[in-house]
Amino acid sequence: MSYSPEFLLESYRTMKTIRLFEERVIKEFEAGNIPGFVHAYDGQEAVAVGVCMNLTDKDVIGSTHRGHGHCIAKGCDVVGMMKEIMGKAGGLCKGKGGSMHIADFDKGMLGANAIVGGGPPLCNGAALSAKTLGTKDVAVSFSGDGSSNQGTVAEALNLAVVLKLPHVFMFENNGYGEGTGADYAVGSGDVAGRAGAYGMPSAKMDGIDFFAVYEATREAVERARRGEGPTALEADVVRFDGHFIGDPQLYRAKGEIKQLRADRDCLKHFRARVTGEGWLSDAQLDEIDESVTALVEKAAAEGLAAPQPDISELYTDVYISY
Amino acid sequence: MNNPQQVVTPPQSGTSSIKTMREAINEALHQEMERDPTVIVMGEEVSGGAGCQGQDDAYGGVFGLTKGLMPKFGRERVIDTPISESAIIGAAAGAANTGLRPVAELMFFDFIGVCFDQIFNQAAKFRYMFGGKARTPMVIRGTVGAGLRAGAQHSSMLHPVVVHTPGLKVVIPSNAYDAKGLLIAAIRDDDPVIFLEHKLLYDTKCEVPDEPYVIPFGEAAFTREGSDATIVAIGAMVPRANAVADKLAQEGIHVDVIDPRTLAPLDDEAIIESVEVSGRLVIVDEAHERCSLAADISSIVAEKAFHALRAPIRKVTAPHTPVPFSPVLEDAYMPSEDRIEQAVRDVLGA
């Protein structure tokens, strides 16, 4: 398989944007500039980007509480995201959603979702729209190993098969449902295999390998566009941070995170692969690093400088009419 | 209150006929699916017979409300689902976000217990959480109420649960005419609408226009008029309140009977205007008393029309118990005409 330089550069830029964005969010959270609960996506970038590089703006995704990476990969504006996460006016959702509820329908981003297992049933609906309206668009639900234990997801898997919906279920298995190990909580230890039990084709891949995710998703998305129904994918990924920012992570083994950052960093993996293959040079990637650094700096500065929402916003947007 | 414009009367033009509420709802669904190709109907046995060897459209919904839709509009738009309420409501909400107008049937509204997250955490909150960008034009239909000996898990009146939830509109018709106009309004509405059908009303009849029409939300109907007292009644309690009003009228006691028709939005102005004149209020609500619409309306009137009250407000509700199965117990559970009449006499005598 060969990839164009444009494709590779865009993929790297998006992954790097997620990484630096999350590192900045962590910094701003620790500085007290971000209210509430925040769940960082760094470490899982290859999944969000590997999936979304297969999608158009008309395809839709549903996301999770750990959703910043999915938003960025689907094309959401990072300045608007940073304002949203800071709860400021001008945020993508006017500061009324926050980290766990960012959405941008214009980009096909149907929403982060703070309910584990909340998104897959909704993505069935988006897939049903595509099927009913004959658009050939697809829906991708991102959810985690934890969500695979939810009844909503079981129901969604079955309905997707029954109605042959163009829906790709991407399960990001980062080894933890909050502070409980997937090895313990996923009874069979086999998330993709569960989908198979509902009659859905499935595949597993190493989620730190951008190319593995991209290719598996490509096949699933093409299958969905051909009207052949849903696919479940399980990506084995790593969680660099806690369940939430500030999580002391006492449940993790000593040295585990350090080891993961050294051995299982998808960005390092990507750089080694594309330079090793001679597809891109280090200089090209370094240049992207610089411009992404500047972009994230701008997002943080604009987020910090943005005004608070007007109190009148408390009362708007409950209904379209009432 | 004498407000003839708000009395339920069929429109003067066009043909009409006597229809049951079941027929009126079925007709509304047919007409809206005909009018708008993005309207779909989904739920358990909304057609029936999928994957079976016998007849298609064998059920048309367990109460026959969706009968005939599948033969006319096909299985692509009239979707039999597995018994998976979260999947049904989630798919309806996601489809509403992306270009369809789903009418999802929850069969018995008691089943919100297994899909409530998709209703109150998802569909109801999208518009607000996402800063005004989401549109979720969906209708969730379900039967409510006691009286069919259906037992505790198929007989609840759970409207207070959804009325309490910002982002949802809640409709509960008391007659066939309102049911048709309100359902058409619900399907055309751009917000999520909970449409509650009392199972005791499905076979009640009245004159219903043949053509489509819309009854706007937030406009109560005065089903009886009189200035001696005000009865607010909800759903299947409206015919009972009407019967009480008719009986009292023979004694020269004339009461307003107000049917809010939609509980969110609620036409509290109509209630207050009536109480300003009558000074006496009875609220009949088949929900349990605590946090019921009866309690809600009572508090609204106490706050906004306290000066007009000439007697304590009386609430006639179900007791704080699950719905019993035994017909004797179930009949005692539901607000009866006798209890309503006694409550009116109490406020008149106070």
XYZ file of C-alpha atoms in Angstrom:
672
model
C 0.000 0.000 0.000
C 1.282 3.447 -0.847
C 0.099 6.745 0.523
C 0.368 10.221 -0.932
C 2.542 12.731 0.908
C -0.514 14.977 1.314
C -2.420 12.192 3.008
C 0.478 11.367 5.298
C 1.140 14.997 6.185
C -2.513 15.628 6.979
C -2.742 12.490 9.068
C 0.349 13.439 11.037
C -0.792 17.023 11.455
C -4.112 15.885 12.891
C -2.542 13.383 15.265
C -0.023 15.934 16.434
C -2.766 18.508 16.901
C -4.627 16.110 19.184
C -1.463 15.346 21.154
C -0.481 18.949 21.731
C -4.051 20.047 22.292
C -4.480 17.462 25.047
C -1.148 18.316 26.634
C -2.234 21.934 26.714
C -5.648 21.057 28.127
C -3.919 19.157 30.917
C -1.709 22.150 31.633
C -4.617 24.579 31.639
C -6.672 22.243 33.822
C -3.868 22.002 36.324
C -3.585 25.787 36.281
C -7.250 26.019 37.230
C -8.376 27.422 33.900
C -10.726 24.576 33.022
C -13.734 23.727 35.201
C -15.230 20.312 35.749
C -14.062 16.904 34.616
C -11.794 16.381 31.646
C -10.726 13.089 30.080
C -7.653 13.295 27.886
C -7.288 11.358 24.651
C -3.521 11.509 24.228
C -2.053 8.150 23.346
C -5.063 7.099 21.250
C -4.565 9.549 18.349
C -3.956 6.900 15.710
C -7.481 5.571 16.185
C -9.391 8.839 15.840
C -7.324 9.902 12.864
C -7.007 6.476 11.280
C -10.800 6.247 11.290
C -11.688 9.787 10.288
C -9.253 9.930 7.362
C -11.786 7.585 5.739
C -14.722 9.929 6.275
C -16.245 12.970 4.611
C -17.973 15.885 6.331
C -21.281 14.188 5.524
C -20.339 11.013 7.339
C -21.031 11.295 11.020
C -19.370 10.148 14.188
C -20.530 9.735 17.740
C -18.005 10.053 20.504
C -17.398 9.514 24.186
C -16.444 11.377 27.350
C -12.878 11.077 26.036
C -13.823 12.866 22.863
C -11.411 15.706 22.075
C -9.406 13.538 19.689
C -12.490 12.491 17.765
C -13.580 16.118 17.438
C -10.229 17.226 16.071
C -9.989 14.259 13.732
C -13.455 15.074 12.366
C -12.419 18.642 11.670
C -13.737 20.652 14.613
C -12.112 24.021 15.113
C -9.575 23.780 17.939
C -10.046 27.383 19.017
C -13.783 26.804 19.368
C -13.033 23.578 21.212
C -10.674 25.222 23.669
C -13.230 27.926 24.403
C -15.857 25.257 24.909
C -13.690 23.255 27.279
C -13.036 26.447 29.232
C -16.792 27.134 29.328
C -16.432 30.388 27.453
C -18.555 32.391 25.027
C -17.634 31.546 21.472
C -17.126 27.892 22.330
C -18.398 25.365 19.817
C -21.487 24.883 21.988
C -21.531 28.385 23.518
C -19.866 27.024 26.631
C -22.996 25.063 27.511
C -21.645 21.628 26.672
C -18.108 21.479 27.963
C -15.476 18.846 27.397
C -17.913 15.939 27.594
C -20.538 17.410 25.249
C -18.731 18.988 22.332
C -20.592 18.652 19.058
C -20.297 20.212 15.637
C -23.069 19.017 13.358
C -21.635 20.921 10.382
C -18.612 18.655 10.586
C -20.630 15.500 11.143
C -19.584 15.390 14.772
C -22.804 14.371 16.532
C -21.461 14.839 19.983
C -19.191 13.651 22.694
C -21.261 11.680 25.150
C -20.797 11.517 28.888
C -22.873 8.361 29.203
C -20.811 5.251 28.590
C -22.577 3.389 25.795
C -24.749 6.393 24.980
C -23.432 6.967 21.484
C -23.790 3.686 19.567
C -27.621 3.663 19.645
C -27.616 7.232 18.307
C -25.191 6.408 15.519
C -27.582 3.679 14.459
C -30.061 6.483 13.918
C -27.657 8.454 11.772
C -26.959 5.297 9.802
C -30.699 4.745 9.472
C -31.057 8.248 8.016
C -28.304 7.502 5.503
C -29.939 4.235 4.549
C -33.469 5.645 4.330
C -32.429 8.745 2.412
C -30.071 6.757 0.193
C -27.075 9.023 0.751
C -24.330 6.369 0.999
C -22.990 8.186 4.039
C -21.823 6.162 7.006
C -21.844 6.554 10.759
C -18.993 5.623 13.046
C -19.496 5.289 16.768
C -16.418 5.507 18.924
C -16.755 3.841 22.266
C -14.541 1.987 24.655
C -14.011 -1.407 26.209
C -16.223 -0.195 29.050
C -19.101 0.576 26.712
C -19.057 -2.964 25.411
C -20.421 -4.009 28.796
C -23.456 -1.733 28.456
C -26.843 -3.041 27.424
C -27.348 -0.075 25.120
C -24.388 -1.212 23.045
C -25.607 -4.792 22.892
C -28.969 -3.538 21.677
C -27.323 -1.254 19.145
C -25.127 -4.037 17.754
C -28.139 -6.256 17.223
C -30.328 -3.567 15.666
C -27.509 -2.574 13.303
C -27.330 -6.146 12.055
C -31.119 -6.550 11.861
C -31.545 -3.351 9.833
C -28.221 -3.760 7.980
C -27.167 -0.245 8.880
C -24.084 1.538 7.488
C -22.531 1.827 10.921
C -18.957 1.092 11.926
C -18.581 0.423 15.637
C -15.061 1.375 16.692
C -14.235 0.044 20.148
C -11.102 1.606 21.551
C -9.834 -0.840 24.127
C -7.444 1.178 26.258
C -7.362 -1.454 28.965
C -9.339 0.523 31.516
C -12.944 1.352 32.211
C -12.306 4.268 34.553
C -10.252 2.609 37.320
C -11.101 -1.007 36.553
C -9.160 -3.215 34.195
C -10.743 -4.431 30.968
C -9.145 -7.807 31.667
C -11.446 -8.005 34.675
C -14.563 -6.223 33.446
C -14.886 -7.554 29.903
C -15.927 -11.083 30.752
C -14.814 -12.707 27.523
C -11.847 -10.388 27.110
C -12.899 -10.126 23.507
C -14.865 -7.028 22.561
C -14.854 -7.611 18.825
C -15.868 -11.200 19.409
C -19.010 -9.976 21.123
C -20.000 -8.203 17.918
C -19.399 -11.423 16.063
C -21.944 -13.091 18.312
C -24.537 -10.659 16.955
C -23.688 -11.666 13.414
C -21.459 -8.739 12.605
C -18.069 -9.032 10.903
C -15.328 -7.730 13.122
C -11.609 -7.095 13.150
C -8.984 -6.326 15.747
C -5.933 -4.236 15.236
C -3.081 -2.600 17.044
C -4.482 0.834 17.731
C -1.108 2.529 17.943
C -0.556 1.613 14.308
C -2.228 4.358 12.303
C -1.992 2.329 9.119
C -3.621 -0.735 10.641
C -6.529 1.374 11.884
C -6.837 3.227 8.596
C -6.915 0.065 6.500
C -9.334 -1.819 8.750
C -11.665 1.160 8.811
C -11.393 1.631 5.053
C -12.646 -1.868 4.515
C -15.479 -1.428 7.024
C -16.524 1.946 5.598
C -16.496 0.660 2.036
C -18.586 -2.275 3.105
C -21.075 0.076 4.774
C -21.230 2.342 1.713
C -21.958 -0.681 -0.453
C -25.019 -1.349 1.699
C -23.584 -4.507 3.214
C -24.157 -3.450 6.800
C -22.207 -2.808 9.980
C -18.746 -3.842 11.119
C -17.195 -3.839 14.558
C -13.562 -2.904 15.037
C -11.520 -3.258 18.195
C -8.371 -1.220 18.481
C -5.878 -2.095 21.185
C -4.759 1.288 22.486
C -3.024 2.850 25.443
C -4.212 5.444 27.904
C -1.335 7.777 28.673
C -3.246 9.605 31.399
C -5.751 8.865 34.099
C -9.433 8.271 33.657
C -9.728 11.998 34.260
C -7.117 14.668 34.530
C -6.022 14.642 38.146
C -6.623 10.916 38.591
C -3.766 9.699 40.858
C -3.925 6.347 39.023
C -2.877 4.321 42.022
C -4.443 1.294 40.335
C -1.816 1.264 37.609
C 1.442 -0.630 37.898
C 4.545 1.323 38.858
C 6.380 2.390 35.731
C 3.511 1.304 33.454
C 2.804 4.705 31.977
C 6.463 5.501 31.486
C 6.871 2.224 29.671
C 3.832 2.828 27.474
C 5.019 6.293 26.562
C 8.388 4.853 25.587
C 7.195 1.779 23.675
C 3.619 2.379 22.605
C 3.475 5.975 21.385
C 1.511 6.102 18.145
C 3.129 9.336 17.026
C 6.620 7.912 17.438
C 5.448 4.809 15.640
C 4.067 6.890 12.767
C 7.244 8.966 12.439
C 9.467 5.902 12.437
C 7.332 4.221 9.812
C 7.009 7.128 7.363
C 10.642 8.166 7.625
C 11.809 4.548 7.551
C 9.831 3.933 4.375
C 11.225 7.125 2.934
C 7.704 8.539 2.506
C 8.390 11.699 4.511
C 11.436 13.346 6.019
C 11.974 14.329 9.636
C 12.205 17.927 8.475
C 8.704 17.783 7.013
C 7.337 16.407 10.274
C 9.262 18.915 12.383
C 7.741 21.697 10.359
C 4.273 20.390 11.191
C 5.220 20.180 14.858
C 6.079 23.857 14.808
C 2.893 24.984 13.127
C 0.724 22.808 15.357
C 2.483 24.219 18.418
C 1.566 27.688 17.227
C -2.043 26.652 16.551
C -2.504 25.180 20.010
C -0.877 28.232 21.577
C -3.379 30.398 19.721
C -6.281 28.206 20.852
C -5.195 28.430 24.477
C -4.587 32.166 24.336
C -7.931 32.838 22.681
C -9.654 30.490 25.095
C -8.188 32.266 28.096
C -9.016 35.686 26.669
C -12.577 34.787 25.648
C -15.387 36.355 27.651
C -17.645 34.359 29.919
C -21.069 33.513 28.464
C -23.759 36.089 29.031
C -26.087 34.986 31.828
C -28.994 35.180 29.362
C -27.524 32.104 27.672
C -28.662 30.048 30.653
C -32.205 30.167 29.348
C -31.783 29.710 25.595
C -31.568 26.635 23.374
C -33.749 24.341 25.452
C -36.369 24.105 22.708
C -36.589 25.254 19.106
C -40.045 26.602 19.944
C -42.026 26.527 23.199
C -64.753 31.063 32.133
C -66.634 31.778 28.984
C -64.127 31.526 26.238
C -65.920 29.939 23.312
C -62.880 30.016 21.059
C -61.207 27.458 23.266
C -64.090 25.018 23.416
C -63.333 21.948 21.320
C -65.428 22.153 18.184
C -64.711 20.534 14.859
C -63.762 22.922 12.061
C -66.679 24.125 10.010
C -65.314 23.306 6.579
C -64.455 19.975 5.004
C -65.814 16.538 5.621
C -65.673 14.794 8.949
C -66.912 11.632 10.541
C -67.202 9.913 13.872
C -63.872 8.263 14.642
C -62.349 6.500 17.581
C -59.159 7.870 19.029
C -57.420 4.830 17.599
C -58.690 5.675 14.113
C -57.832 9.347 14.520
C -54.242 8.581 15.515
C -53.902 6.056 12.705
C -55.240 8.606 10.230
C -52.795 11.250 11.456
C -49.885 8.845 10.931
C -51.099 7.946 7.433
C -51.526 11.574 6.443
C -48.170 12.740 7.800
C -46.291 9.841 6.183
C -48.059 10.670 2.939
C -47.159 14.356 3.221
C -43.544 14.025 4.315
C -41.264 11.220 3.067
C -38.885 11.810 5.979
C -41.498 10.642 8.483
C -40.802 7.062 9.551
C -42.475 4.870 12.138
C -40.491 2.410 14.201
C -41.049 0.147 17.153
C -42.004 -3.320 18.266
C -44.654 -4.842 15.953
C -45.592 -1.487 14.468
C -46.341 -3.744 11.538
C -45.707 -7.218 12.878
C -44.909 -10.358 11.015
C -41.317 -9.501 10.082
C -39.421 -12.755 9.763
C -42.611 -14.773 10.125
C -44.348 -17.101 7.690
C -47.861 -15.794 8.216
C -49.544 -12.469 7.570
C -47.769 -9.175 7.219
C -49.085 -6.279 9.275
C -50.462 -8.846 11.663
C -50.420 -6.424 14.579
C -50.105 -2.872 13.329
C -48.940 -2.065 16.840
C -50.223 -4.052 19.821
C -53.226 -1.752 20.012
C -53.561 -1.445 16.241
C -52.561 2.192 16.105
C -50.119 1.745 13.215
C -52.241 -0.712 11.238
C -52.032 -0.346 7.483
C -48.936 1.836 7.460
C -46.504 -0.886 6.405
C -48.563 -2.148 3.423
C -48.799 1.444 2.242
C -45.328 2.787 2.982
C -43.189 -0.333 3.107
C -40.834 -1.828 5.660
C -38.180 0.806 4.924
C -40.387 3.453 6.536
C -42.404 1.313 8.919
C -39.733 -0.516 10.803
C -40.355 -3.487 13.041
C -37.588 -3.543 15.623
C -36.286 -6.091 18.065
C -37.534 -5.693 21.638
C -34.755 -3.231 22.411
C -36.131 0.028 23.688
C -32.783 1.785 24.073
C -31.922 0.866 20.511
C -35.310 2.090 19.274
C -35.195 5.449 21.016
C -31.495 5.944 20.300
C -31.980 5.221 16.615
C -34.945 7.565 16.499
C -32.963 10.359 18.152
C -29.934 9.893 15.930
C -32.127 9.718 12.849
C -33.887 12.903 13.932
C -30.503 14.617 14.182
C -29.671 13.651 10.625
C -32.706 14.333 8.488
C -35.609 12.059 9.402
C -38.727 12.664 11.481
C -39.114 9.396 13.349
C -42.223 8.442 15.250
C -40.989 5.825 17.681
C -43.497 3.653 19.476
C -42.642 2.650 22.990
C -45.741 0.449 23.204
C -46.278 0.775 26.968
C -44.761 3.975 28.263
C -43.738 2.073 31.399
C -40.869 0.836 29.218
C -39.060 4.158 29.553
C -37.376 2.314 32.393
C -35.186 0.499 29.886
C -34.455 3.462 27.602
C -34.704 6.528 29.759
C -31.086 7.483 29.195
C -31.707 7.854 25.487
C -34.688 10.095 26.264
C -33.616 12.362 29.092
C -29.823 12.328 28.815
C -29.628 12.269 25.039
C -32.578 13.501 22.976
C -33.855 16.004 25.520
C -30.464 17.616 26.107
C -28.955 17.783 22.621
C -30.253 21.223 21.760
C -28.978 22.808 24.954
C -25.716 20.900 25.410
C -24.706 21.538 21.838
C -25.342 25.256 22.028
C -28.512 25.373 19.944
C -27.187 23.459 16.968
C -29.021 20.163 17.260
C -32.484 19.522 15.865
C -34.224 16.447 17.184
C -37.662 16.289 15.558
C -38.879 13.008 16.970
C -42.080 11.755 18.542
C -42.193 9.011 21.144
C -45.665 7.496 21.363
C -46.683 5.245 24.219
C -49.751 4.077 26.040
C -50.247 5.170 29.614
C -52.624 4.625 32.443
C -54.535 2.040 34.383
C -57.867 0.420 33.725
C -57.033 -2.520 31.494
C -56.057 -4.901 34.282
C -52.566 -4.807 32.832
C -50.776 -4.838 36.172
C -48.091 -2.692 37.730
C -45.600 -2.640 34.845
C -48.016 -1.811 32.027
C -50.308 0.763 33.608
C -48.315 3.687 34.968
C -48.960 7.363 34.417
C -45.399 8.597 34.083
C -46.020 12.005 32.553
C -44.553 13.794 35.591
C -41.192 12.164 34.843
C -41.033 13.601 31.347
C -42.676 16.923 32.183
C -39.888 17.410 34.695
C -37.277 17.065 31.951
C -36.274 20.244 30.105
C -36.108 19.778 26.350
C -39.138 17.502 26.094
C -42.637 18.479 25.089
C -45.390 16.346 26.555
C -48.796 15.817 24.985
C -51.736 13.851 26.346
C -54.979 13.999 24.380
C -58.328 13.193 25.949
C -60.376 12.635 22.798
C -60.075 11.603 19.172
C -60.305 15.118 17.763
C -57.467 16.432 19.890
C -55.422 13.283 19.338
C -55.317 13.775 15.585
C -54.523 17.485 15.636
C -51.973 17.148 18.421
C -50.193 14.196 16.823
C -49.869 16.027 13.517
C -48.495 19.009 15.427
C -46.086 16.694 17.263
C -44.759 15.153 14.058
C -44.227 18.582 12.505
C -42.593 19.940 15.661
C -38.814 20.312 15.620
C -38.300 19.305 19.250
C -38.633 15.862 20.844
C -42.268 15.278 21.752
C -43.620 12.645 24.124
C -47.108 11.686 22.980
C -49.052 9.805 25.626
C -52.164 7.840 24.745
C -54.405 6.597 27.524
C -55.423 3.059 26.718
C -58.941 3.574 28.087
C -59.517 6.250 25.453
C -58.635 4.327 22.291
C -62.243 3.340 21.622
C -63.829 6.645 22.609
C -65.363 8.471 19.670
C -66.125 11.942 18.468
C -66.465 13.950 15.280
C -63.055 14.205 13.604
C -62.297 16.070 10.361
C -61.023 13.883 7.557
C -58.347 16.287 6.453
C -55.143 17.004 8.388
C -55.162 19.813 10.943
C -52.917 21.022 13.699
C -53.756 21.833 17.305
C -51.067 24.130 18.681
C -49.238 23.125 21.839
C -49.783 25.114 25.009
C -53.473 25.824 24.434
C -55.817 24.225 26.913
C -59.368 23.267 25.968
C -62.407 24.115 28.059
C -64.511 20.995 27.728
C -67.214 22.342 30.067
C -67.876 25.883 31.184
C -69.074 27.380 34.405
C -67.986 29.862 37.026
C -68.717 27.973 40.244
C -65.531 25.920 40.301
C -62.625 24.883 38.094
C -61.684 21.277 37.397
C -58.380 20.635 35.655
C -58.255 17.072 34.349
C -55.622 15.161 32.417
C -56.005 12.413 29.817
C -58.605 9.808 30.717
C -59.649 11.936 33.668
C -61.206 14.488 31.310
C -64.270 12.397 30.385
C -64.719 11.598 34.073
C -64.549 15.285 34.970
C -67.000 16.067 32.171
C -69.453 13.507 33.516
C -69.195 15.064 36.969
C -69.704 18.526 35.501
C -72.799 17.361 33.634
C -74.231 15.800 36.769
C -73.616 18.915 38.840
C -75.106 21.082 36.100
C -78.417 19.354 36.711
C -78.254 20.816 40.233
C -77.444 24.259 38.882
C -73.728 23.996 39.706
C -71.645 24.989 36.714
C -67.936 24.303 36.527
C -65.134 24.860 34.060
C -63.421 21.663 33.006
C -59.991 22.441 31.624
C -58.049 19.890 29.620
C -54.470 21.187 29.311
C -53.897 18.829 26.317
C -50.174 19.527 26.495
C -48.419 19.347 29.854
C -45.189 20.847 28.519
C -45.823 23.542 27.531
C -48.643 24.045 30.027
C -51.363 26.651 29.498
C -51.224 27.905 33.057
C -52.840 31.172 32.008
C -56.082 29.422 31.122
C -56.125 27.740 34.522
C -55.365 30.945 36.376
C -57.992 32.897 34.427
C -60.593 30.309 35.351
C -59.596 30.242 39.014
C -59.642 34.042 39.127
C -63.371 33.769 38.438
C -64.329 30.575 40.280
C -61.982 30.802 43.258
C -62.204 27.015 43.636
C -59.908 24.450 42.078
C -59.950 20.667 41.799
C -57.169 18.937 39.878
C -57.660 15.389 38.660
C -54.480 13.539 37.745
C -54.060 9.774 37.500
C -50.403 10.079 38.519
C -49.294 9.504 42.093
C -49.813 12.685 44.084
C -46.199 13.494 44.971
C -44.563 15.540 42.192
C -47.621 15.027 39.992
C -49.114 17.534 37.590
C -51.773 18.009 40.236
C -49.078 19.080 42.685
C -47.435 21.235 40.035
C -50.605 23.029 38.982
C -51.571 23.433 42.601
C -48.314 25.223 43.312
C -48.659 27.432 40.240
C -52.129 28.534 41.284
C -51.093 29.015 44.905
C -48.274 31.282 43.758
C -50.036 33.213 41.047
C -53.685 33.283 42.074
C -53.621 32.889 45.844
C -55.745 36.002 46.294
C -58.524 34.485 44.163
C -58.819 31.230 46.080
C -61.891 30.886 48.245
C -61.218 27.322 49.282
C -58.198 25.067 49.652
C -57.147 23.428 46.397
C -58.159 19.777 46.167
C -56.123 17.167 44.325
C -57.709 13.920 43.158
C -54.915 11.527 42.259
C -53.819 7.932 42.401
C -52.412 6.744 45.738
C -48.676 6.373 46.299
C -48.733 2.714 45.279
C -47.958 0.748 42.144
C -51.015 -0.042 40.018
C -52.663 -3.176 41.431
C -53.859 -6.035 39.253
C -57.081 -7.009 40.980
C -59.947 -5.217 39.197
C -61.441 -4.265 42.545
C -58.184 -2.726 43.695
C -57.425 -1.107 40.357
C -60.830 0.565 40.266
C -60.186 1.901 43.743
C -56.768 3.101 42.601
C -58.008 5.290 39.779
C -59.631 8.647 40.489
C -63.343 7.934 40.133
C -66.246 10.164 39.257
C -67.420 9.838 42.849
C -64.109 11.110 44.212
C -64.042 13.958 41.713
C -67.604 14.915 42.578
C -66.856 14.820 46.288
C -63.802 17.016 45.795
C -65.867 19.589 43.897
C -68.511 19.551 46.611
C -65.770 19.994 49.207
C -64.346 23.102 47.566
C -67.848 24.488 47.031
C -68.719 23.923 50.667
C -65.524 25.322 52.084
